[in-house]
């Protein structure tokens, strides 16, 4: 029997703190007028000291599970696409797995910069269609504000923090994710980087002094690349699903720059009002931008069951890609589940496991030595 991968749940989480363009005017030589006219951004959200990529991811994930009516114990795999993970390792996805109590789930991070969410969606859908897994939680989560050089006006005006999540589930009902495209071109690697902190440039006095732990970008080149690949990937994914652009009700693009979105609309000859944009509120939240824009499109009634939608993104790497889906909404469920209520149990379980590990080490560790 044919299997399909439906998007059955969605959720988003954004920090409370708003950073406006006028506040940025006091930090670097820029103006509200320049930022709005060149990027479309009016404000962005910034994580507080107590928030992190994982904490935002957990909030978004629980909301998505709630919408899908899926219990954390039924999740088979968690993929967190992120450019600002909690650590190099362990994976942010493992922290999420522990905090939501998804005891049976594998978990890993996916690094493809802003395209990460698209790659994760495409992979999750393929895994479900293959029959290997039934339920996958795909999350895009970022606290890029921690890696922004607040003295660099080329980049600090662009980025914001947030997280978004989708639940994907197997079904024999036709629909869900119908096609996907994943592409990369490492020859453009140096156009957008966060160079230090890995094995090539481990953290040192010199990496800190040279500002190598910050995002650096050749904005003009990235802009040219972005407008080209957004058009290309959209057309490719539509063709792969044996559809035409006229069959598409909505495009939800990565939110990097309003001018990139408008240029893509023009190149595709696609009505701008059918392309979702909320960049004015959040700036570029990297892997989180597409799921956040999706949640808002649903709230505003722009995306409805039965619609055919294209998600398209690009980012550092260089990477780009698109996914085409027939929007379905939650699958019919027999019993209501409450992922939020299960959280206290997940916390307790995590504490007991940690304590048990210490006791085990104390009693049996000595014998082993
Ligand atoms: N305020 C005022 N002036 C500025 C600012 C600012 N914040 N930033 C740059 N300028 C100046 C530049 O110094 C330059 O001055 P100069 O001509 O004297 O040298 C002038 O404005 C024009 O600079 P450009 O870089 O040509 O400006 P542009 O119109 O290209 O806009 C921008 C810059 C917004 C960065 C644009 O190129 C862009 O959005 N590029 C794509 C970036 C992107 O999408 N990055 C994310 C990719 S996804 C990921 O993986 C994270």
Coordinates of N, CA and C and ligand atoms in Angstrom, one line a residue, residues 24 28-35 37-41 83 112-116 142 144 152-159 191-193 215 217-226 254-260 279 284-287 313-319, ligand 1:
X24 N 18.3 49.9 17.0 CA 19.6 49.6 16.3 C 20.3 50.9 15.8
X28 N 24.5 51.1 15.9 CA 25.4 51.2 14.7 C 24.9 52.4 13.8
X29 N 25.8 52.8 12.8 CA 25.4 53.8 11.9 C 24.4 53.3 10.9
X30 N 23.1 53.4 11.2 CA 22.1 53.0 10.3 C 20.8 53.8 10.5
X31 N 19.8 53.5 9.8 CA 18.5 54.2 10.0 C 17.4 53.3 9.7
X32 N 16.3 53.6 10.4 CA 15.0 52.8 10.2 C 14.7 52.8 8.7
X33 N 14.8 53.9 8.1 CA 14.5 54.1 6.7 C 15.3 53.1 5.8
X34 N 16.6 53.1 6.1 CA 17.5 52.2 5.3 C 17.2 50.8 5.5
X35 N 17.0 50.4 6.7 CA 16.7 49.0 7.0 C 15.4 48.5 6.3
X37 N 13.7 49.9 3.8 CA 13.7 50.0 2.4 C 14.6 48.9 1.8
X38 N 15.7 48.6 2.4 CA 16.6 47.6 1.8 C 16.3 46.1 2.2
X39 N 15.6 45.9 3.3 CA 15.3 44.6 3.8 C 13.9 44.2 4.1
X40 N 13.1 45.2 4.4 CA 11.7 45.0 4.8 C 11.5 44.7 6.3
X41 N 12.6 44.7 7.0 CA 12.6 44.4 8.4 C 12.3 45.6 9.3
X83 N 21.5 26.6 12.9 CA 22.8 27.2 12.7 C 23.4 27.7 14.0
X112 N 22.6 22.9 7.7 CA 22.6 23.3 6.3 C 22.2 24.8 6.3
X113 N 22.6 25.5 7.3 CA 22.2 26.9 7.5 C 20.7 27.1 7.3
X114 N 20.3 28.2 6.7 CA 18.9 28.5 6.6 C 18.1 27.5 5.8
X115 N 18.7 26.7 5.0 CA 18.0 25.7 4.2 C 17.7 24.5 5.0
X116 N 18.3 24.4 6.2 CA 18.2 23.2 7.1 C 16.8 22.7 7.3
X142 N 16.6 28.7 16.4 CA 17.8 29.6 16.3 C 17.9 30.6 17.5
X144 N 20.5 33.1 16.8 CA 21.6 33.7 16.1 C 22.1 35.0 16.7
X152 N 28.6 45.4 13.6 CA 28.6 45.2 12.1 C 27.3 45.5 11.5
X153 N 27.1 46.7 10.9 CA 25.8 47.0 10.4 C 25.3 46.2 9.2
X154 N 26.3 45.6 8.6 CA 25.9 44.7 7.4 C 25.1 43.5 7.8
X155 N 25.3 43.0 9.1 CA 24.7 41.8 9.5 C 23.7 42.0 10.7
X156 N 24.1 42.9 11.6 CA 23.3 42.9 12.9 C 21.8 43.3 12.7
X157 N 21.5 44.0 11.6 CA 20.2 44.4 11.3 C 19.3 43.3 10.8
X158 N 19.9 42.2 10.4 CA 19.2 41.2 9.6 C 18.5 40.1 10.5
X159 N 19.3 39.6 11.5 CA 18.9 38.4 12.2 C 18.0 38.5 13.4
X191 N 31.1 32.9 1.3 CA 30.2 34.0 1.2 C 29.4 34.3 2.5
X192 N 29.3 33.3 3.3 CA 28.5 33.5 4.5 C 29.0 32.5 5.5
X193 N 29.7 33.0 6.6 CA 30.4 32.1 7.5 C 30.3 32.4 8.9
X215 N 29.0 36.0 12.7 CA 28.6 35.8 11.3 C 29.2 36.9 10.4
X217 N 29.4 38.1 6.2 CA 28.6 37.8 5.0 C 29.0 38.8 3.9
X218 N 29.0 38.2 2.6 CA 29.1 39.1 1.5 C 27.6 39.3 1.0
X219 N 27.0 40.3 1.5 CA 25.5 40.5 1.3 C 25.1 40.5 -0.2
X220 N 25.9 41.3 -1.0 CA 25.5 41.4 -2.4 C 25.5 40.1 -3.1
X221 N 26.6 39.3 -2.9 CA 26.7 38.0 -3.6 C 25.6 37.0 -3.1
X222 N 25.3 37.0 -1.8 CA 24.3 36.2 -1.3 C 22.9 36.6 -1.9
X223 N 22.7 37.8 -2.0 CA 21.5 38.4 -2.6 C 21.3 37.8 -4.0
X224 N 22.3 37.9 -4.8 CA 22.3 37.5 -6.2 C 22.0 36.0 -6.3
X225 N 22.7 35.2 -5.5 CA 22.5 33.8 -5.4 C 21.1 33.4 -5.0
X226 N 20.6 34.1 -4.0 CA 19.3 33.8 -3.4 C 18.2 34.0 -4.4
X254 N 11.9 31.2 2.7 CA 12.7 31.6 3.8 C 12.7 33.2 3.8
X255 N 12.6 33.7 5.0 CA 12.4 35.1 5.2 C 13.8 35.8 5.5
X256 N 14.5 36.2 4.4 CA 15.8 36.8 4.5 C 15.8 38.3 4.2
X257 N 15.0 38.6 3.2 CA 15.0 40.0 2.7 C 13.7 40.2 1.8
X258 N 12.9 41.2 2.1 CA 11.7 41.4 1.4 C 12.0 41.6 -0.1
X259 N 13.1 42.2 -0.4 CA 13.5 42.4 -1.9 C 13.8 41.1 -2.6
X260 N 14.3 40.1 -1.8 CA 14.6 38.8 -2.4 C 13.3 38.1 -2.8
X279 N 8.6 39.0 7.4 CA 9.9 39.4 7.8 C 10.0 40.7 8.5
X284 N 15.4 37.8 9.9 CA 15.8 36.5 9.4 C 16.1 35.5 10.5
X285 N 15.2 34.6 10.8 CA 15.3 33.6 11.9 C 15.9 32.3 11.3
X286 N 16.6 32.4 10.2 CA 17.3 31.2 9.6 C 16.3 30.0 9.5
X287 N 16.7 28.9 10.1 CA 15.9 27.6 9.9 C 14.5 27.7 10.5
X313 N 13.8 27.6 0.3 CA 14.8 28.3 1.1 C 16.2 28.2 0.5
X314 N 17.1 29.0 1.1 CA 18.5 29.1 0.7 C 19.3 29.5 1.9
X315 N 20.6 29.3 1.8 CA 21.4 29.7 3.0 C 22.9 29.4 2.7
X316 N 23.7 29.6 3.8 CA 25.1 29.4 3.8 C 25.4 27.9 3.3
X317 N 26.6 27.8 2.8 CA 27.0 26.4 2.4 C 27.8 26.4 1.1
X318 N 27.2 26.9 0.0 CA 25.8 27.4 -0.2 C 24.9 26.2 -0.2
X319 N 23.7 26.4 0.2 CA 22.6 25.4 0.1 C 21.3 26.0 -0.3
Ligands
LIG1 N1 22.6 50.8 7.4 C1 23.1 51.8 6.5 N2 23.9 51.5 5.5 C2 24.3 50.2 5.3 C3 23.9 49.2 6.2 C4 23.0 49.5 7.2 N3 22.6 48.6 8.1 N4 24.4 48.0 5.8 C5 25.2 48.3 4.7 N5 25.1 49.6 4.4 C6 25.8 50.4 3.4 C7 27.0 49.6 2.8 O1 28.1 49.9 3.6 C8 27.1 50.2 1.4 O2 27.8 51.4 1.5 P1 28.9 51.8 0.4 O3 28.1 51.7 -0.9 O4 29.3 53.1 0.8 O5 29.9 50.7 0.5 C9 25.6 50.5 1.1 O6 24.9 50.5 2.3 C10 25.0 49.5 0.1 O7 25.4 48.2 0.6 P2 25.0 46.9 -0.1 O8 25.6 45.7 0.5 O9 25.1 47.0 -1.6 O10 23.4 46.9 0.2 P3 22.3 46.0 -0.3 O11 21.2 46.8 -0.9 O12 22.8 44.8 -1.1 O13 21.7 45.4 1.0 C11 21.8 43.5 2.4 C12 22.5 44.7 2.0 C13 20.5 43.9 3.1 C14 22.7 42.7 3.4 C15 21.5 42.6 1.2 O14 22.6 42.5 0.4 C16 20.9 41.3 1.5 O15 19.9 41.1 2.1 N6 21.7 40.2 1.1 C17 21.3 38.8 1.4 C18 21.6 38.5 2.8 C19 21.0 37.2 3.3 O16 20.0 36.9 2.8 N7 21.7 36.6 4.2 C20 21.2 35.4 4.9 C21 21.3 34.2 4.1 S1 20.5 32.9 4.9 C22 21.6 32.1 6.0 O17 22.1 31.1 5.8 C23 21.9 32.8 7.4

